[in-house]
PDB file of C-alpha atoms in Angstrom:
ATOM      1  CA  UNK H1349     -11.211  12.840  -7.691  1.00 77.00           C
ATOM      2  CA  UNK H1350     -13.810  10.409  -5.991  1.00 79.00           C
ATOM      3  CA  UNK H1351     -11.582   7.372  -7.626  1.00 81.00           C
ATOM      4  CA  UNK H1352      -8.062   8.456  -6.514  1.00 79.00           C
ATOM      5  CA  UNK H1353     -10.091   9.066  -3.094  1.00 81.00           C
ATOM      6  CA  UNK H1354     -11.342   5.883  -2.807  1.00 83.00           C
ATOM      7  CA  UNK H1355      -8.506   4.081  -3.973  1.00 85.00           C
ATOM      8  CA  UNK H1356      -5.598   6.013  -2.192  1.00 83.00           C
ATOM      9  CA  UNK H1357      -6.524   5.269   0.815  1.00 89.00           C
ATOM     10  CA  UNK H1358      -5.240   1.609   0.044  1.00 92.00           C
ATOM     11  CA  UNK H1359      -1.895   2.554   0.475  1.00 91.00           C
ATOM     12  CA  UNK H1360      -3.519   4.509   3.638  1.00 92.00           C
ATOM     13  CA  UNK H1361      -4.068   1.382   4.891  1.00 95.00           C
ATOM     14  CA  UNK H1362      -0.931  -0.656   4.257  1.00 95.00           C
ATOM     15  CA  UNK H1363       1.115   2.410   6.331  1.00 95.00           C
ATOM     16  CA  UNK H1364      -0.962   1.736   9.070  1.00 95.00           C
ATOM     17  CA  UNK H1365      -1.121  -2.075   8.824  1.00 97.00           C
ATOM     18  CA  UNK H1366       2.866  -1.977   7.887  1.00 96.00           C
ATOM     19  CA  UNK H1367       3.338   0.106  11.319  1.00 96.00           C
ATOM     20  CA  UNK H1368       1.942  -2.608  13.194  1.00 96.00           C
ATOM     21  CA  UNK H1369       3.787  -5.287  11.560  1.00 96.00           C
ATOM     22  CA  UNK H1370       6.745  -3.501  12.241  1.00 96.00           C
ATOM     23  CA  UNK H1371       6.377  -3.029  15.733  1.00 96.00           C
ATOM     24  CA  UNK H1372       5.137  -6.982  16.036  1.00 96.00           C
ATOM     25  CA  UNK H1373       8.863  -7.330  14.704  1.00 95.00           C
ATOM     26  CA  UNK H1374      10.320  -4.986  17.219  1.00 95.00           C
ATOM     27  CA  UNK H1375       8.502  -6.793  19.674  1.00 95.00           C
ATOM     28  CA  UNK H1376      10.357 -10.334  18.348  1.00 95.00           C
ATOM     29  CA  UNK H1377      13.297  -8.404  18.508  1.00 94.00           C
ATOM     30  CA  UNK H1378      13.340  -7.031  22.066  1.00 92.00           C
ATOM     31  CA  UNK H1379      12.291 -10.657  23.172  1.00 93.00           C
ATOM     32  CA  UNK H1380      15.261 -12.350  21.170  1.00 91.00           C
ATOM     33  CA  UNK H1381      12.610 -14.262  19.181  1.00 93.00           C
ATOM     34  CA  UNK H1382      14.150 -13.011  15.531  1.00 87.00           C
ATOM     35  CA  UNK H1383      17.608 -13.649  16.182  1.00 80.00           C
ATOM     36  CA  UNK H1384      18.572 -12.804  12.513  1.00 89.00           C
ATOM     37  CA  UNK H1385      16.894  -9.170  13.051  1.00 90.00           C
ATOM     38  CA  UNK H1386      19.037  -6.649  14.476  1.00 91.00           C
ATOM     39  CA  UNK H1387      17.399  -3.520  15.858  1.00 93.00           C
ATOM     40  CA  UNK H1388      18.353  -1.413  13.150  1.00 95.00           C
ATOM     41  CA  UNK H1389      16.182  -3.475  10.207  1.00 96.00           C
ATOM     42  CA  UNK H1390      13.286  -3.436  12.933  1.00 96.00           C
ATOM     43  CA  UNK H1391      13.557  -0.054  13.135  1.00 97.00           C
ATOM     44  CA  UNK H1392      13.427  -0.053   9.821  1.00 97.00           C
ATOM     45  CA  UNK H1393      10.779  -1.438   8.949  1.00 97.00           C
ATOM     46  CA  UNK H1394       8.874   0.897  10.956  1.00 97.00           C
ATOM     47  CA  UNK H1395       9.940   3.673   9.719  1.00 97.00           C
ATOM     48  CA  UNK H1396       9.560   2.426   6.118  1.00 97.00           C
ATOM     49  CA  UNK H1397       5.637   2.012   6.857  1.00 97.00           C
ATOM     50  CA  UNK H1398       5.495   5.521   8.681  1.00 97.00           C
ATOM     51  CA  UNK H1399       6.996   6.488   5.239  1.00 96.00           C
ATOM     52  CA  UNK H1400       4.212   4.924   3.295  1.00 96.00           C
ATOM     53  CA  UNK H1401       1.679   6.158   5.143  1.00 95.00           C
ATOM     54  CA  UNK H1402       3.080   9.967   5.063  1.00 94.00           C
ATOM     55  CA  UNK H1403       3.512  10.270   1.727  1.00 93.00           C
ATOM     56  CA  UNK H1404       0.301   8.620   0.862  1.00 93.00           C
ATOM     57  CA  UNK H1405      -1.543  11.152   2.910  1.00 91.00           C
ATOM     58  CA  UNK H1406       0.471  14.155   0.885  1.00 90.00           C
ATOM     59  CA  UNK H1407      -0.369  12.618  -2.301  1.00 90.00           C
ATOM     60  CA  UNK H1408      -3.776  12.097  -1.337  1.00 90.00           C
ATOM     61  CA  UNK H1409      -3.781  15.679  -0.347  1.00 85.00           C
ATOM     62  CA  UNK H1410      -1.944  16.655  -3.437  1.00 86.00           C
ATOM     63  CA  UNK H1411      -4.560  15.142  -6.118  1.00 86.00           C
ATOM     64  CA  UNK H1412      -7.655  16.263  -3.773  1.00 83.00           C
ATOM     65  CA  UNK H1413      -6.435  19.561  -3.606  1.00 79.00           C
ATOM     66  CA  UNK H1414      -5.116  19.220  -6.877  1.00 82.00           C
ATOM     67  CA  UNK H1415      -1.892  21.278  -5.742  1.00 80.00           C
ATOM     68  CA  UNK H1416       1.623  20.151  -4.974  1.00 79.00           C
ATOM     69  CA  UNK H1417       2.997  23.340  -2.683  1.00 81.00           C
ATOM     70  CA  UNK H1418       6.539  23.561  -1.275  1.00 84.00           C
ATOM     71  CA  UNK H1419       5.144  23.951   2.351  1.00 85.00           C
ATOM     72  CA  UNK H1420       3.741  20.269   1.988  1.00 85.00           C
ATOM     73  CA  UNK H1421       6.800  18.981   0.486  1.00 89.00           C
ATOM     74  CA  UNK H1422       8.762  20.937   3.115  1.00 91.00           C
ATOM     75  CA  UNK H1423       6.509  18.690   5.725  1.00 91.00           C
ATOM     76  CA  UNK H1424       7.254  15.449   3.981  1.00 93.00           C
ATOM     77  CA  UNK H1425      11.201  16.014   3.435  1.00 95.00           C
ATOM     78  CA  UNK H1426      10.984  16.872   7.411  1.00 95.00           C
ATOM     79  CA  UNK H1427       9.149  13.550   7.922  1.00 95.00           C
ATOM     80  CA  UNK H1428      11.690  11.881   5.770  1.00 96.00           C
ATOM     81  CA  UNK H1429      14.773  13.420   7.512  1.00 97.00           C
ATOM     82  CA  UNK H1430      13.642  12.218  11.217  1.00 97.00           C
ATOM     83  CA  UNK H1431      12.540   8.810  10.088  1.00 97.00           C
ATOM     84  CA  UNK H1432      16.154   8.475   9.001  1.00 97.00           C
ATOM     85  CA  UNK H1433      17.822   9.765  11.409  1.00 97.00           C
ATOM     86  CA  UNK H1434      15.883   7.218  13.681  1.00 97.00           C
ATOM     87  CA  UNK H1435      17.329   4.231  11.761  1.00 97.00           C
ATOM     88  CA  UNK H1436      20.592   5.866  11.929  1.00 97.00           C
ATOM     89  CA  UNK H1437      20.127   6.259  15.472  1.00 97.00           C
ATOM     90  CA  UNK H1438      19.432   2.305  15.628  1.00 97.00           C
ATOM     91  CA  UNK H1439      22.620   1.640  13.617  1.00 97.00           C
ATOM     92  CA  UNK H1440      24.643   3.761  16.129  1.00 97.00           C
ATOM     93  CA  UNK H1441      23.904   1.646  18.942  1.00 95.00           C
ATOM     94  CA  UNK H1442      20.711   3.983  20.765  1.00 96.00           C
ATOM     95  CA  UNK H1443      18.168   1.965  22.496  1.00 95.00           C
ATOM     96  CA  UNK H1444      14.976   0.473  20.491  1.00 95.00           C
ATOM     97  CA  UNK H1445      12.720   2.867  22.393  1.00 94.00           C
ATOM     98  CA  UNK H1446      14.304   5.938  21.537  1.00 96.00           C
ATOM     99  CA  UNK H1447      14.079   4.882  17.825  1.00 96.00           C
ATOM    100  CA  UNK H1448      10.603   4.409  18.148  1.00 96.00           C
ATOM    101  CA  UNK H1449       9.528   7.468  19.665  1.00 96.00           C
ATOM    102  CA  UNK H1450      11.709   9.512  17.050  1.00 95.00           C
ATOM    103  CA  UNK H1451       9.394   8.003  14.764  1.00 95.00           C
ATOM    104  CA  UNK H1452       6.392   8.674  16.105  1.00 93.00           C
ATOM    105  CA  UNK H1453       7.537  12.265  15.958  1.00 94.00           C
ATOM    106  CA  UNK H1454       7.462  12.217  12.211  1.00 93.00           C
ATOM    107  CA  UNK H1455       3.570  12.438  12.005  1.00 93.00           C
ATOM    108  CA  UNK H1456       3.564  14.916  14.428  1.00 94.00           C
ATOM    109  CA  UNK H1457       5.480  17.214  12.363  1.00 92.00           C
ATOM    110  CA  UNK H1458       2.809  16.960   9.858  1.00 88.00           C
ATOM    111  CA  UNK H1459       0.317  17.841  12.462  1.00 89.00           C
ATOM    112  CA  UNK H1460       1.681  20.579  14.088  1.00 92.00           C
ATOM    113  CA  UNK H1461       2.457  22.362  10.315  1.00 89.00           C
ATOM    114  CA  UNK H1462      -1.039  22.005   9.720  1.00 84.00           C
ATOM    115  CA  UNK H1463      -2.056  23.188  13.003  1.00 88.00           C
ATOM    116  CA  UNK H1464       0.120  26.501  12.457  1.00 90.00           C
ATOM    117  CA  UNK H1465       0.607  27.609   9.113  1.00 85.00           C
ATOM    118  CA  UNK H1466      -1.259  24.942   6.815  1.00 77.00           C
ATOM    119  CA  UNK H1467      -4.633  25.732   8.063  1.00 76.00           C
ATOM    120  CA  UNK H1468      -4.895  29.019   6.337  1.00 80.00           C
ATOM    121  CA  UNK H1469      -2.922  27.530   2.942  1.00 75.00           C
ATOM    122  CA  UNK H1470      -6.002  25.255   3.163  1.00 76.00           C
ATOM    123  CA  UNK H1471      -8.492  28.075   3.667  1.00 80.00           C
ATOM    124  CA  UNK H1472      -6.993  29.803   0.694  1.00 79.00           C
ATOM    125  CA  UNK H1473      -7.653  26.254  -1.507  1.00 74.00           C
ATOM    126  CA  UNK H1474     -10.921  26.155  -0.175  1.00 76.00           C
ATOM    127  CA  UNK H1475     -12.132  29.681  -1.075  1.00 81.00           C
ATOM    128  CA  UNK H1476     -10.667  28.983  -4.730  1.00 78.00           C
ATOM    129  CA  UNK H1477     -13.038  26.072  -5.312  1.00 65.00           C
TER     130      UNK H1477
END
């Protein structure tokens, strides 16, 4: 487990590193600096890192754990669903902003299914060994 540890968290990394990027290129955007970017691929590109990132952090949970559980699949299809619908939301025409925020919503959903239901499926891993 200690190599998957170690090594996972490269693709940890890139989600975070990705998110900033992406941002830097929303910032280009909102300034009219990227003229061939419309909102919608900035958006993108955001959301594709936020992507990375969450399913590297369920697969990193999955091989730790060494489980794959509907409940944490359930949390990533969730993430999936809103980081779409916030590039869809960019394609329609809704402000950068609002894009944005919708995903930086898509971690939270991880967070608060942790915080209310996945703390005990973790207890029950735990006491199995």
């Amino acid at each position: 487990r200690s190599f998957g540890f170690g090594y996972g968290h490269i693709a940890l990394f890139a989600g975070i590193a990705g998110t900033g990027a992406g941002l830097q290129i929303c910032g280009y955007v909102i300034a009219g600096d990227a003229p061939a970017l419309g909102a919608t691929t900035a958006v993108a590109m955001v959301a594709g890192a936020v992507l990375l990132f969450m399913t590297a952090m369920m697969l990193l949970y999955a091989a730790l754990y060494r489980t794959f559980d509907a409940f944490h699949s359930g949390l990533l299809g969730a993430c999936i669903v809103i980081l779409l619908g916030a590039i869809g939301l960019a394609r329609a025409g809704v402000p950068m902003g609002w894009c944005l925020l919708l995903c930086t919503l898509a971690p939270a959903v991880v967070v608060i299914g942790a915080e209310t239901v996945g703390h005990r499926h973790q207890a029950e891993l735990l006491a199995r060994g």
